[in-house]
Each structure stands twice: as structure tokens, then as C-alpha cells.
Short mmCIF file of C-alpha atoms (C1' of nucleotides) in Angstrom, two decimals:
data_model
loop_
_atom_site.label_atom_id
_atom_site.label_comp_id
_atom_site.label_asym_id
_atom_site.label_seq_id
_atom_site.Cartn_x
_atom_site.Cartn_y
_atom_site.Cartn_z
CA UNK A 811 -4.22 -78.58 -17.02
CA UNK A 812 -1.70 -78.72 -14.47
CA UNK A 813 -1.67 -74.89 -14.39
CA UNK A 814 -5.50 -74.75 -14.28
CA UNK A 815 -5.67 -77.24 -11.33
CA UNK A 816 -3.17 -75.35 -9.30
CA UNK A 817 -4.98 -72.24 -9.80
CA UNK A 818 -8.15 -73.73 -8.44
CA UNK A 819 -6.20 -74.69 -5.36
CA UNK A 820 -5.32 -70.83 -5.15
CA UNK A 821 -8.72 -69.70 -5.66
CA UNK A 822 -9.91 -71.95 -2.72
CA UNK A 823 -6.98 -70.34 -0.78
CA UNK A 824 -8.16 -66.91 -1.55
CA UNK A 825 -11.88 -67.64 -1.14
CA UNK A 826 -11.25 -69.03 2.35
CA UNK A 827 -9.48 -65.75 3.27
CA UNK A 828 -12.19 -63.64 1.78
CA UNK A 829 -14.84 -65.62 3.81
CA UNK A 830 -12.62 -65.14 6.98
CA UNK A 831 -13.05 -61.30 6.55
CA UNK A 832 -16.98 -61.76 6.20
CA UNK A 833 -17.52 -61.80 2.46
CA UNK A 834 -20.27 -63.69 1.07
CA UNK A 835 -20.05 -63.39 -2.61
CA UNK A 836 -17.23 -62.80 -4.97
CA UNK A 837 -16.89 -61.61 -8.80
CA UNK A 838 -14.43 -63.17 -11.06
CA UNK A 839 -12.64 -59.58 -11.01
CA UNK A 840 -12.16 -59.95 -7.18
CA UNK A 841 -10.54 -63.41 -7.32
CA UNK A 842 -8.32 -62.31 -10.25
CA UNK A 843 -7.06 -59.15 -8.67
CA UNK A 844 -6.11 -60.96 -5.57
CA UNK A 845 -4.30 -63.81 -7.50
CA UNK A 846 -2.70 -61.29 -10.15
CA UNK A 847 -4.54 -63.07 -13.16
CA UNK A 848 -7.49 -61.98 -15.40
CA UNK A 849 -11.17 -62.30 -14.70
CA UNK A 850 -11.41 -64.21 -17.80
CA UNK A 851 -9.03 -66.54 -16.79
CA UNK A 852 -10.89 -67.16 -13.66
CA UNK A 853 -14.04 -67.81 -15.49
CA UNK A 854 -12.45 -70.06 -18.02
CA UNK A 855 -10.89 -72.23 -15.30
CA UNK A 856 -14.28 -72.48 -13.60
CA UNK A 857 -16.17 -73.24 -16.79
CA UNK A 858 -13.43 -76.15 -17.63
CA UNK A 859 -14.37 -77.58 -14.41
CA UNK A 860 -18.10 -77.14 -14.67
CA UNK A 861 -18.38 -74.51 -12.01
CA UNK A 862 -20.81 -71.68 -12.71
CA UNK A 863 -21.94 -68.55 -10.87
CA UNK A 864 -24.90 -66.24 -11.28
CA UNK A 865 -25.04 -63.49 -14.20
CA UNK A 866 -24.67 -60.33 -12.32
CA UNK A 867 -24.47 -61.70 -9.15
CA UNK A 868 -21.14 -63.34 -9.06
CA UNK A 869 -20.22 -66.46 -6.98
CA UNK A 870 -21.29 -67.44 -3.69
CA UNK A 871 -18.17 -68.03 -1.51
CA UNK A 872 -19.47 -70.74 0.59
CA UNK A 873 -21.06 -72.71 -2.11
CA UNK A 874 -18.09 -72.27 -4.30
CA UNK A 875 -15.66 -73.50 -1.78
CA UNK A 876 -17.79 -76.65 -1.17
CA UNK A 877 -17.59 -77.20 -4.90
CA UNK A 878 -13.89 -76.75 -5.16
CA UNK A 879 -13.41 -78.92 -2.16
CA UNK A 880 -15.19 -81.72 -3.74
CA UNK A 881 -13.28 -81.19 -7.25
CA UNK A 882 -10.05 -81.04 -5.50
CA UNK A 883 -10.38 -83.80 -2.80
CA UNK A 884 -10.31 -81.27 -0.11
CA UNK A 885 -13.12 -83.24 1.70
CA UNK A 886 -11.03 -85.87 3.06
CA UNK A 887 -7.65 -86.15 4.67
CA UNK A 888 -4.67 -87.56 2.44
CA UNK A 889 -2.00 -89.54 3.97
CA UNK A 890 1.84 -88.98 2.97
CA UNK A 891 4.99 -90.50 3.77
CA UNK A 892 8.25 -88.72 3.76
CA UNK A 893 11.43 -90.41 2.79
CA UNK A 894 14.69 -88.78 4.03
CA UNK A 895 14.88 -87.50 7.56
CA UNK A 896 17.82 -84.88 7.08
CA UNK A 897 17.40 -81.29 7.51
CA UNK A 898 14.75 -80.75 4.70
CA UNK A 899 12.86 -84.06 5.96
CA UNK A 900 12.82 -82.97 9.44
CA UNK A 901 11.64 -79.35 8.42
CA UNK A 902 8.80 -80.93 6.34
CA UNK A 903 7.96 -83.26 9.16
CA UNK A 904 7.50 -80.35 11.54
CA UNK A 905 5.80 -78.30 8.94
CA UNK A 906 2.38 -77.35 10.16
CA UNK A 907 1.13 -76.29 6.78
CA UNK A 908 0.45 -79.85 5.73
CA UNK A 909 -1.93 -80.62 8.30
CA UNK A 910 -3.99 -77.31 7.65
CA UNK A 911 -4.50 -78.40 4.24
CA UNK A 912 -5.69 -81.95 4.91
CA UNK A 913 -2.29 -83.82 4.81
CA UNK A 914 -1.37 -86.10 7.35
CA UNK A 915 2.16 -87.39 7.47
CA UNK A 916 2.22 -90.85 8.61
CA UNK A 917 5.69 -91.67 8.85
CA UNK A 918 9.26 -90.68 7.77
CA UNK A 919 11.79 -93.15 6.49
CA UNK A 920 15.59 -92.98 6.56
CA UNK A 921 18.44 -95.27 6.04
CA UNK A 922 20.51 -93.91 8.76
CA UNK A 923 19.92 -96.26 12.20
CA UNK A 924 20.77 -93.14 14.35
CA UNK A 925 17.75 -91.35 12.98
CA UNK A 926 15.07 -94.01 13.81
CA UNK A 927 12.59 -93.48 16.49
CA UNK A 928 9.17 -94.47 17.13
CA UNK A 929 8.47 -92.26 19.90
CA UNK A 930 7.84 -88.87 18.19
CA UNK A 931 4.36 -87.86 16.91
CA UNK A 932 5.45 -89.12 13.44
CA UNK A 933 7.63 -92.02 13.56
CA UNK A 934 10.98 -92.20 11.60
CA UNK A 935 11.42 -95.73 10.40
CA UNK A 936 14.08 -97.66 8.70
CA UNK A 937 13.77 -97.36 4.83
CA UNK A 938 13.81 -101.23 4.59
CA UNK A 939 10.23 -101.30 5.43
CA UNK A 940 9.15 -98.67 3.04
CA UNK A 941 7.23 -100.92 0.50
CA UNK A 942 5.65 -103.06 3.09
CA UNK A 943 4.27 -99.96 4.87
CA UNK A 944 3.07 -98.38 1.74
CA UNK A 945 1.25 -101.46 0.60
CA UNK A 946 -0.25 -102.13 4.05
CA UNK A 947 -1.92 -98.81 4.25
CA UNK A 948 -2.61 -98.34 0.29
CA UNK A 949 -0.67 -95.06 0.25
CA UNK A 950 -0.73 -92.76 -2.74
CA UNK A 951 1.46 -89.93 -1.84
CA UNK A 952 5.14 -89.58 -1.20
CA UNK A 953 7.65 -86.83 -0.67
CA UNK A 954 11.35 -87.43 -1.57
CA UNK A 955 13.66 -85.45 0.54
CA UNK A 956 16.93 -87.59 0.07
CA UNK A 957 20.27 -86.52 -1.56
CA UNK A 958 20.06 -86.52 -5.41
CA UNK A 959 21.87 -89.67 -5.74
CA UNK A 960 19.41 -91.60 -3.80
CA UNK A 961 16.45 -90.23 -5.25
CA UNK A 962 15.66 -92.30 -8.21
CA UNK A 963 16.06 -95.50 -6.17
CA UNK A 964 13.72 -94.18 -3.74
CA UNK A 965 11.30 -93.22 -6.43
CA UNK A 966 11.53 -96.67 -8.04
CA UNK A 967 10.56 -98.20 -4.81
CA UNK A 968 7.80 -95.99 -4.10
CA UNK A 969 6.04 -96.53 -7.49
CA UNK A 970 6.71 -100.27 -7.29
CA UNK A 971 4.91 -100.35 -3.96
CA UNK A 972 2.03 -98.41 -5.40
CA UNK A 973 2.53 -94.70 -4.93
CA UNK A 974 0.61 -92.55 -7.36
CA UNK A 975 2.03 -89.13 -6.68
CA UNK A 976 5.49 -87.84 -5.77
CA UNK A 977 6.64 -84.49 -4.48
CA UNK A 978 10.37 -84.64 -5.22
CA UNK A 979 12.76 -82.19 -3.55
CA UNK A 980 15.85 -83.66 -5.06
CA UNK A 981 17.40 -81.90 -8.08
CA UNK A 982 17.08 -84.76 -10.55
CA UNK A 983 14.66 -85.79 -13.16
CA UNK A 984 12.85 -89.05 -11.75
CA UNK A 985 11.88 -91.66 -14.15
CA UNK A 986 8.65 -93.18 -13.06
CA UNK A 987 5.93 -95.12 -14.64
CA UNK A 988 3.21 -93.28 -16.65
CA UNK A 989 0.79 -93.95 -13.92
CA UNK A 990 2.44 -91.70 -11.27
CA UNK A 991 2.62 -88.01 -11.37
CA UNK A 992 5.66 -86.15 -10.21
CA UNK A 993 6.15 -82.61 -9.15
CA UNK A 994 9.57 -81.20 -8.49
CA UNK A 995 10.48 -78.35 -5.95
CA UNK A 996 14.14 -77.31 -6.47
CA UNK A 997 15.00 -74.21 -4.46
CA UNK A 998 18.26 -73.85 -5.90
CA UNK A 999 17.01 -73.91 -9.44
CA UNK A 1000 14.31 -71.40 -8.72
CA UNK A 1001 16.86 -69.05 -7.14
CA UNK A 1002 18.88 -69.45 -10.07
CA UNK A 1003 15.94 -68.49 -12.38
CA UNK A 1004 15.23 -65.51 -10.24
CA UNK A 1005 18.81 -64.32 -10.43
CA UNK A 1006 18.81 -64.68 -14.33
CA UNK A 1007 15.81 -62.57 -14.64
CA UNK A 1008 16.88 -60.21 -12.10
CA UNK A 1009 19.87 -59.44 -14.09
CA UNK A 1010 17.87 -58.89 -17.26
CA UNK A 1011 15.55 -56.55 -15.23
CA UNK A 1012 18.71 -54.52 -14.31
CA UNK A 1013 19.82 -54.31 -18.03
CA UNK A 1014 16.50 -53.38 -19.19
CA UNK A 1015 16.49 -50.58 -16.96
CA UNK A 1016 19.94 -49.42 -18.32
CA UNK A 1017 18.48 -49.81 -21.81
CA UNK A 1018 15.60 -47.73 -21.06
CA UNK A 1019 17.59 -45.22 -19.45
CA UNK A 1020 19.67 -44.99 -22.52
CA UNK A 1021 16.66 -44.56 -24.58
CA UNK A 1022 15.50 -41.73 -22.39
CA UNK A 1023 18.87 -40.09 -22.71
CA UNK A 1024 18.50 -40.01 -26.75
CA UNK B 758 11.32 -68.12 -21.94
CA UNK B 759 11.25 -68.86 -18.25
CA UNK B 760 11.07 -72.71 -18.82
CA UNK B 761 13.82 -72.62 -21.35
CA UNK B 762 16.16 -70.73 -18.92
CA UNK B 763 15.53 -73.03 -16.07
CA UNK B 764 16.21 -75.98 -18.55
CA UNK B 765 19.49 -74.18 -19.13
CA UNK B 766 20.43 -74.48 -15.48
CA UNK B 767 19.41 -77.92 -15.35
CA UNK B 768 21.53 -78.89 -18.43
CA UNK B 769 24.47 -77.24 -16.58
CA UNK B 770 23.64 -79.43 -13.52
CA UNK B 771 23.47 -82.66 -15.53
CA UNK B 772 26.75 -81.67 -17.37
CA UNK B 773 28.58 -81.09 -14.20
CA UNK B 774 27.56 -84.60 -13.08
CA UNK B 775 28.79 -85.96 -16.49
CA UNK B 776 31.97 -84.41 -16.32
CA UNK B 777 32.57 -85.79 -12.68
CA UNK B 778 32.21 -89.26 -14.08
CA UNK B 779 34.73 -88.60 -16.78
CA UNK B 780 32.59 -87.81 -19.77
CA UNK B 781 33.92 -85.52 -22.34
CA UNK B 782 31.26 -85.01 -25.12
CA UNK B 783 27.69 -85.15 -25.02
CA UNK B 784 24.92 -85.62 -27.68
CA UNK B 785 21.63 -83.93 -27.22
CA UNK B 786 20.23 -87.28 -26.80
CA UNK B 787 22.25 -88.02 -23.53
CA UNK B 788 21.16 -84.69 -21.98
CA UNK B 789 17.44 -85.29 -22.99
CA UNK B 790 17.44 -88.73 -21.44
CA UNK B 791 18.87 -87.60 -18.24
CA UNK B 792 16.36 -84.72 -17.96
CA UNK B 793 13.32 -86.46 -19.23
CA UNK B 794 12.87 -84.33 -22.29
CA UNK B 795 13.53 -84.71 -26.07
CA UNK B 796 16.80 -84.37 -27.77
CA UNK B 797 14.99 -81.61 -30.11
CA UNK B 798 14.05 -79.58 -27.02
CA UNK B 799 17.58 -79.64 -26.08
CA UNK B 800 18.93 -78.38 -29.31
CA UNK B 801 16.14 -75.76 -29.70
CA UNK B 802 17.02 -74.53 -26.32
CA UNK B 803 20.67 -74.32 -27.19
CA UNK B 804 20.07 -72.85 -30.49
CA UNK B 805 17.74 -70.01 -29.02
CA UNK B 806 20.74 -68.90 -26.76
CA UNK B 807 23.36 -69.08 -29.50
CA UNK B 808 25.05 -72.28 -28.30
CA UNK B 809 26.22 -74.64 -31.10
CA UNK B 810 27.93 -78.18 -31.04
CA UNK B 811 29.38 -80.26 -33.91
CA UNK B 812 27.47 -82.13 -36.33
CA UNK B 813 28.12 -85.78 -35.69
CA UNK B 814 30.43 -84.82 -32.70
CA UNK B 815 27.98 -83.60 -30.23
CA UNK B 816 28.98 -81.02 -27.61
CA UNK B 817 32.39 -80.70 -25.66
CA UNK B 818 31.15 -80.89 -22.16
CA UNK B 819 33.70 -78.57 -20.74
CA UNK B 820 33.22 -75.73 -23.35
CA UNK B 821 29.53 -76.22 -22.85
CA UNK B 822 29.65 -75.56 -19.27
CA UNK B 823 31.78 -72.56 -19.64
CA UNK B 824 29.25 -71.15 -22.27
CA UNK B 825 26.35 -71.85 -19.97
CA UNK B 826 28.24 -70.22 -16.96
CA UNK B 827 28.53 -67.17 -18.80
CA UNK B 828 25.11 -67.04 -20.17
CA UNK B 829 23.46 -67.99 -16.82
CA UNK B 830 25.66 -65.48 -14.53
CA UNK B 831 27.26 -68.69 -12.91
CA UNK B 832 30.53 -67.13 -13.14
CA UNK B 833 30.21 -64.81 -10.31
CA UNK B 834 28.55 -64.70 -6.88
CA UNK B 835 25.38 -63.40 -6.10
CA UNK B 836 24.49 -62.12 -2.85
CA UNK B 837 21.03 -62.80 -1.40
CA UNK B 838 19.07 -61.68 1.83
CA UNK B 839 16.60 -63.41 3.48
CA UNK B 840 13.49 -62.02 5.11
CA UNK B 841 11.84 -64.08 8.03
CA UNK B 842 14.09 -66.05 10.41
CA UNK B 843 11.28 -68.50 11.24
CA UNK B 844 11.60 -72.26 10.72
CA UNK B 845 11.73 -71.88 7.00
CA UNK B 846 14.12 -68.92 7.23
CA UNK B 847 16.41 -70.60 9.34
CA UNK B 848 16.38 -73.77 7.24
CA UNK B 849 17.14 -71.62 4.12
CA UNK B 850 19.96 -69.79 6.16
CA UNK B 851 21.63 -73.25 7.06
CA UNK B 852 21.13 -74.68 3.66
CA UNK B 853 24.42 -75.61 1.97
CA UNK B 854 23.03 -75.60 -1.46
CA UNK B 855 22.97 -72.06 -2.13
CA UNK B 856 26.66 -71.53 -1.46
CA UNK B 857 27.42 -74.53 -3.91
CA UNK B 858 25.57 -72.84 -6.50
CA UNK B 859 27.25 -69.34 -6.01
CA UNK B 860 24.97 -67.58 -3.94
CA UNK B 861 25.88 -66.03 -0.55
CA UNK B 862 23.31 -65.16 1.87
CA UNK B 863 24.64 -62.00 3.36
CA UNK B 864 21.90 -61.33 6.06
CA UNK B 865 18.77 -62.61 7.44
CA UNK B 866 16.02 -59.94 8.53
CA UNK B 867 13.09 -60.53 11.38
CA UNK B 868 10.88 -58.31 13.11
CA UNK B 869 11.20 -60.31 16.38
CA UNK B 870 13.84 -58.87 18.62
CA UNK B 871 14.49 -62.20 20.37
CA UNK B 872 15.74 -63.63 16.91
CA UNK B 873 18.23 -60.86 16.35
CA UNK B 874 21.83 -61.90 16.45
CA UNK B 875 25.10 -60.52 14.82
CA UNK B 876 27.30 -63.32 16.12
CA UNK B 877 26.44 -66.20 13.76
CA UNK B 878 28.14 -66.80 10.35
CA UNK B 879 25.11 -64.99 8.69
CA UNK B 880 23.76 -62.07 10.99
CA UNK B 881 20.11 -61.92 11.74
CA UNK B 882 19.28 -58.07 11.77
CA UNK B 883 16.18 -56.10 12.63
CA UNK B 884 13.84 -55.68 9.57
CA UNK B 885 13.87 -51.91 10.16
CA UNK B 886 17.22 -51.72 8.57
CA UNK B 887 16.12 -53.72 5.44
CA UNK B 888 16.04 -50.73 2.87
CA UNK B 889 19.36 -49.26 4.05
CA UNK B 890 21.01 -52.54 3.74
CA UNK B 891 19.85 -53.38 0.45
CA UNK B 892 20.62 -49.94 -0.90
CA UNK B 893 24.14 -49.70 0.61
CA UNK B 894 25.03 -52.89 -0.98
CA UNK B 895 23.04 -52.68 -4.18
CA UNK B 896 21.46 -56.01 -3.74
CA UNK B 897 19.34 -57.62 -6.36
CA UNK B 898 17.88 -60.66 -4.74
CA UNK B 899 15.82 -61.48 -1.76
CA UNK B 900 13.95 -64.20 -0.51
CA UNK B 901 10.59 -63.90 1.37
CA UNK B 902 10.10 -66.39 4.13
CA UNK B 903 7.67 -64.55 6.42
CA UNK B 904 3.92 -65.48 6.92
CA UNK B 905 1.49 -64.65 4.09
CA UNK B 906 0.12 -61.67 5.85
CA UNK B 907 3.50 -60.08 6.00
CA UNK B 908 4.81 -60.89 2.49
CA UNK B 909 3.13 -58.14 0.40
CA UNK B 910 4.61 -55.48 2.79
CA UNK B 911 8.05 -57.19 2.70
CA UNK B 912 7.98 -57.17 -1.14
CA UNK B 913 6.96 -53.68 -1.27
CA UNK B 914 9.93 -52.48 0.80
CA UNK B 915 12.33 -54.91 -1.01
CA UNK B 916 11.24 -53.47 -4.46
CA UNK B 917 11.57 -49.88 -3.36
CA UNK B 918 14.85 -50.35 -2.13
CA UNK B 919 16.02 -51.94 -5.50
CA UNK B 920 15.44 -55.53 -5.45
CA UNK B 921 15.02 -56.99 -8.88
CA UNK B 922 14.31 -60.78 -8.22
CA UNK B 923 12.35 -62.28 -5.27
CA UNK B 924 11.93 -65.99 -4.36
CA UNK B 925 8.80 -66.05 -2.44
CA UNK B 926 7.80 -68.79 -0.28
CA UNK B 927 4.72 -67.06 1.12
CA UNK B 928 1.36 -68.55 -0.50
CA UNK B 929 0.06 -65.22 -1.77
CA UNK B 930 0.63 -63.52 -5.32
CA UNK B 931 2.89 -60.61 -4.82
CA UNK B 932 2.34 -57.35 -6.41
CA UNK B 933 5.46 -55.96 -7.65
CA UNK B 934 6.62 -53.37 -10.21
CA UNK B 935 7.35 -54.46 -13.73
CA UNK B 936 11.16 -54.27 -13.29
CA UNK B 937 11.14 -57.08 -10.58
CA UNK B 938 10.85 -60.72 -11.37
CA UNK B 939 9.17 -63.01 -8.70
CA UNK B 940 9.25 -66.75 -8.59
CA UNK B 941 6.86 -68.46 -6.02
CA UNK B 942 7.52 -71.83 -4.16
CA UNK B 943 4.54 -73.24 -2.43
CA UNK B 944 5.08 -76.54 -0.92
CA UNK B 945 1.39 -76.78 0.21
CA UNK B 946 0.24 -76.18 -3.20
CA UNK B 947 2.60 -78.32 -4.84
CA UNK B 948 1.58 -81.22 -2.73
CA UNK B 949 -2.11 -80.52 -3.17
CA UNK B 950 -1.54 -80.61 -7.06
CA UNK B 951 0.20 -83.84 -6.70
CA UNK B 952 -2.62 -85.32 -4.79
CA UNK B 953 -5.16 -84.30 -7.46
CA UNK B 954 -3.17 -85.96 -10.13
CA UNK B 955 -2.44 -89.03 -8.00
CA UNK B 956 -6.09 -89.42 -7.60
CA UNK B 957 -6.76 -89.26 -11.48
CA UNK B 958 -4.01 -91.88 -12.10
CA UNK B 959 -5.79 -94.13 -9.72
CA UNK B 960 -8.98 -93.62 -11.24
CA UNK B 961 -7.46 -94.00 -14.87
CA UNK B 962 -6.01 -97.33 -13.81
CA UNK B 963 -9.51 -98.60 -12.67
CA UNK B 964 -10.80 -97.43 -16.03
CA UNK B 965 -8.17 -99.26 -17.89
CA UNK B 966 -8.95 -102.45 -15.98
CA UNK B 967 -12.55 -102.18 -16.77
CA UNK B 968 -11.53 -101.75 -20.53
CA UNK B 969 -9.33 -104.79 -20.27
CA UNK B 970 -12.19 -106.69 -18.52
CA UNK B 971 -14.53 -105.85 -21.61
"C1'" DA C 210 -42.60 -52.81 -17.69
"C1'" DT C 211 -38.84 -51.03 -20.27
"C1'" DC C 212 -34.14 -49.98 -20.44
"C1'" DA C 213 -29.54 -49.62 -18.90
"C1'" DT C 214 -25.97 -51.93 -16.56
"C1'" DT C 215 -23.24 -55.27 -14.74
"C1'" DT C 216 -21.33 -59.89 -14.83
"C1'" DT C 217 -21.15 -64.60 -16.63
"C1'" DG C 218 -19.88 -68.05 -20.13
"C1'" DT C 219 -17.66 -69.41 -24.07
"C1'" DG C 220 -16.18 -69.67 -29.18
"C1'" DA C 221 -12.63 -67.64 -31.68
"C1'" DT C 222 -8.11 -65.68 -31.69
"C1'" DT C 223 -3.53 -64.98 -30.57
"C1'" DC C 224 0.72 -66.08 -28.07
"C1'" DT C 225 3.86 -69.64 -26.33
"C1'" DT C 226 5.96 -73.74 -26.21
"C1'" DT C 227 6.76 -78.10 -27.94
"C1'" DT C 228 7.22 -81.57 -31.61
"C1'" DC C 229 7.96 -82.99 -36.30
"C1'" DA C 230 10.42 -83.13 -40.41
"C1'" DC C 231 14.33 -82.70 -42.88
"C1'" DA C 232 18.35 -80.27 -44.76
"C1'" DA C 233 23.29 -79.60 -43.76
"C1'" DT C 234 27.40 -81.69 -42.40
"C1'" DA C 235 30.91 -84.05 -40.09
"C1'" DA C 236 32.79 -88.45 -39.23
"C1'" DA C 237 33.33 -93.31 -40.12
"C1'" DT C 238 33.44 -96.95 -43.55
"C1'" DC C 239 34.39 -98.99 -48.01
"C1'" DG D 1450 37.50 -90.21 -52.40
"C1'" DA D 1451 32.70 -91.89 -52.69
"C1'" DT D 1452 29.19 -93.49 -49.76
"C1'" DT D 1453 26.90 -94.22 -45.62
"C1'" DT D 1454 25.69 -93.20 -40.94
"C1'" DA D 1455 25.17 -90.15 -37.14
"C1'" DT D 1456 24.17 -85.95 -35.41
"C1'" DT D 1457 23.15 -80.93 -35.54
"C1'" DG D 1458 20.32 -76.89 -36.57
"C1'" DT D 1459 15.89 -74.92 -37.70
"C1'" DG D 1460 11.76 -73.52 -40.45
"C1'" DA D 1461 7.12 -75.51 -40.23
"C1'" DA D 1462 3.38 -77.55 -37.84
"C1'" DA D 1463 0.92 -78.92 -33.81
"C1'" DA D 1464 -0.41 -78.52 -29.07
"C1'" DG D 1465 -1.46 -76.01 -25.17
"C1'" DA D 1466 -2.60 -71.71 -22.57
"C1'" DA D 1467 -4.01 -67.14 -22.31
"C1'" DT D 1468 -6.70 -63.40 -23.93
"C1'" DC D 1469 -10.44 -61.18 -26.78
"C1'" DA D 1470 -14.73 -60.24 -28.03
"C1'" DC D 1471 -19.37 -60.53 -27.38
"C1'" DA D 1472 -23.93 -62.95 -26.74
"C1'" DA D 1473 -26.93 -64.15 -22.60
"C1'" DA D 1474 -28.80 -63.27 -18.63
"C1'" DA D 1475 -29.76 -61.43 -14.17
"C1'" DT D 1476 -30.23 -57.04 -11.56
"C1'" DG D 1477 -31.36 -52.40 -10.73
"C1'" DA D 1478 -33.04 -47.90 -12.24
"C1'" DT D 1479 -36.84 -45.14 -14.24
#
DNA sequence: ATCATTTTGTGATTCTTTTCACAATAAATC
DNA sequence: GATTTATTGTGAAAAGAATCACAAAATGAT
């Protein structure tokens, strides 16, 4: 399910690129190729979400984007807060990609008084006010960009205040109530995993060379 | 397989924290709890990689870490290059987490002459020299932090020069030869997915409240 | 108007990952 | 030293995700 949903977002991305270069229709094949997956997968994903095209005629890009937008909630702006104004928090705060995708970072929170500032485009506020802020605006989405030892506390406060989705950059598994969804981004871990498989790839090569030699 | 491997890295992380607070032995239960998984999963993962503990006595943390280190290649330094010295590239370049985990960023590459600099701790070099650099040092690992439209070209050049593992931050699916492993980090996509499920969580709540009301 | 071709949509199948169930065994207790 | 208890290790079952196989329908060709 999670995998299917994130593929749907990717299809949308691809479709928007396709539209930009003037394409009007696509086949499941085209999408599959661009995304390194199979045409069957594309159709299965669509079918699962009730999206249908025309036999022999594929899918109308424009219409498809509209359908995906509605399905994926891309037809409205989503408000987000970031907790943690360190290197990562600042990078995220200045990251243009969110706005492009319909997310608006409404505030950043930190516990270091020196980082507080209401002047910038996005205010950096004392973390004391976190719950009040979330409740007042009925926010659903939070990004955690604090050190690992502070992450669980932040998560607890967020969910208690009503946050329903967390994007967590701290390298710990957060414990949250069942009505909150968490997704983790762990850059170190990702690089470690890559390094593990890179090593295997090298070893396989050696093996196949050995095999060739036999 | 990929999931198991990344869990192994996480077990190691957790174990190191446990050791720091003076623990000497763990049970699969302890690891599972810390990592939000099941004890069975932990043991299955270990069993799959030939790691064993003591019935009733659990696992000796110190020994377990050593075993994982060897298994996961954490007993040596891995050299990495980054391509792209924009916001993201710079953030990654100054990110302490890699060094902590045994990765050394040996160079950053960019195609903008203004960004070139051999003075810093990590040199920023012209991307023209990419292949030569990789081959000369027999590097395996590369991080792609360039805009989406440049990512595929960079990936092609990296793999042609011998890179076997790529951590890709560009929001496109890279096409690489079968002997190269790619892992993608797509912050926008991750946030989109979180937002999708956050919405569902809210709707479910509404439903269950309705149910209660009946 | 008929036939061949292309492409969708989906039930059935296979593959992968997780969970279950429980035997084996080491330690603790009596 | 026999018995209970806690914990591992793993084959079997279940759940989840991807792939296959093919019928149905739309289009184009003759």
C-alpha cells in the first residue's frame, strides 16, 4: 500500500514532465519505462485506485494528472512545521522543493533561544509554544530534524497536539499512537546500505570472472 | 534482503547505544522494542546471517557488535564522492554523520567553475575530472546531489568509471547496469506520502467516532 | 464490414517478507 | 539432579507485493 501510494506520486511527477514536453497521451509502457518498473505494475496500481484509461488509446495525461491530484491531495496546500533549526532544519526550511509540491512550511521550532527569530520569511519560534501552535492551526504534518535523543520527546508532543503525519530525520524508531503515520529518512543508514550492496556487487563480479576463467 | 540488511545496521546502532549506557547483554525482545519490530524478526534476521546467541542468555552486546561490524563492513573506512555542490551537496559535505559511521567524503564535483575550490577540507573539483578521479582511486560509492535533469548523465559516468553503489537524491529513477546498486532519497516524495497517510488517519478517526456514535 | 493489432484491466500465480508455532536448550529454582 | 522457566532458532503458515497470462475492447488496416 505504502509502496503503491509513493509510486502514484512518482507517476504524477513523470506525467508532469511528459506534459511539459508536449505529450498528450501515455501508455502504461511509457510510464513504466521512465520509472524503471513494469507496465503491469503501472496498470495494477491504477486499477487499485480506480483509475482507468482507454483500451488501445492509453491515458490522457491531463486528465490523469487531475485524477491523481485529487486522489493524492495535491489539489490543496498542506501546512507543515519543522522542529529543529540546526543544519538540517535550516536546509529544509530553505528548500524550495516543498513549496513546488504544495507544502508550506509555516514555522520552525527550536529550543535554543539564539536561534529564535520572527523576522525571516518563515519564523523560528521557541519550542515551548509547539502544542499551542499546532492546535491553534489544526496542523497535521510535522518534520522532525532534532538530534536523536530529543526526537521521541518531540514526536510525543506533536502527536499529543494532533499531528497525524511525521517525517522523521532522526535515526531512531519513534513510538507514536496508531493514528499517526511516520516516515523515516536516515541518510547514514541509506549510505550504509548502499555500501553493503556495492561490496556484494564487486564480489559477484569477481565470482563471475572466476566462472569465466573455468 | 535489502530490508534485512538495513535492519542489521539499525540493530548495530541500537546496540552501540545500549553499550554506552552500560548494558552487556540483550535479548531479541530488547532490540525489537527499541526498533519497533518483533523479537521473531530480530532472531530471523540474525539467523539469516548466521548470528547466534545463547538460549536463555540472549546475546552479548560487545560480541554481537563485532560480528555485525564484520558482516556489514563497518570495520573499515569507505571512501565516497559527492557530485553536486549546491545546497544539498554542501549540506552533505559538511554533515558530520558520515565520518562517524566510517565514511570519508574525499571530493565533491560540480560543473560550475565558481564553486571549484581545492582549499577546504574536502576539495570541490570540476566534474570533468570525475571519471579519472574514480578510476585512480578505485572508488565504489557515489552520492548524486545534482538537479533531476543532470542526474542520469552523472549516474552513467559514475558507473562507467566503476562506481558500484549510488545514493541518489535526485527525484528520478536512474538507469544503471546490473552491477550497480542504487538507493534513492526523495524528501518531497517522502513528505507527500506522509501527507497522504496523515489524511487517511484523520478520516479513519472520523469514521471511528461515527462508529462510536452509533 | 471484417480482421489484425494494440493496449488495457484483472484473476491467478509466484515471489518475498513477516509472523506463528513450537522444539531445543540453557539457566534458575526447588 | 529433577523441574520449571526463559529464551533462542527455525520450519511452516500467512500476508503482502510483483509478475504472468489472457480476455475484453478500441483502433486501424484491408
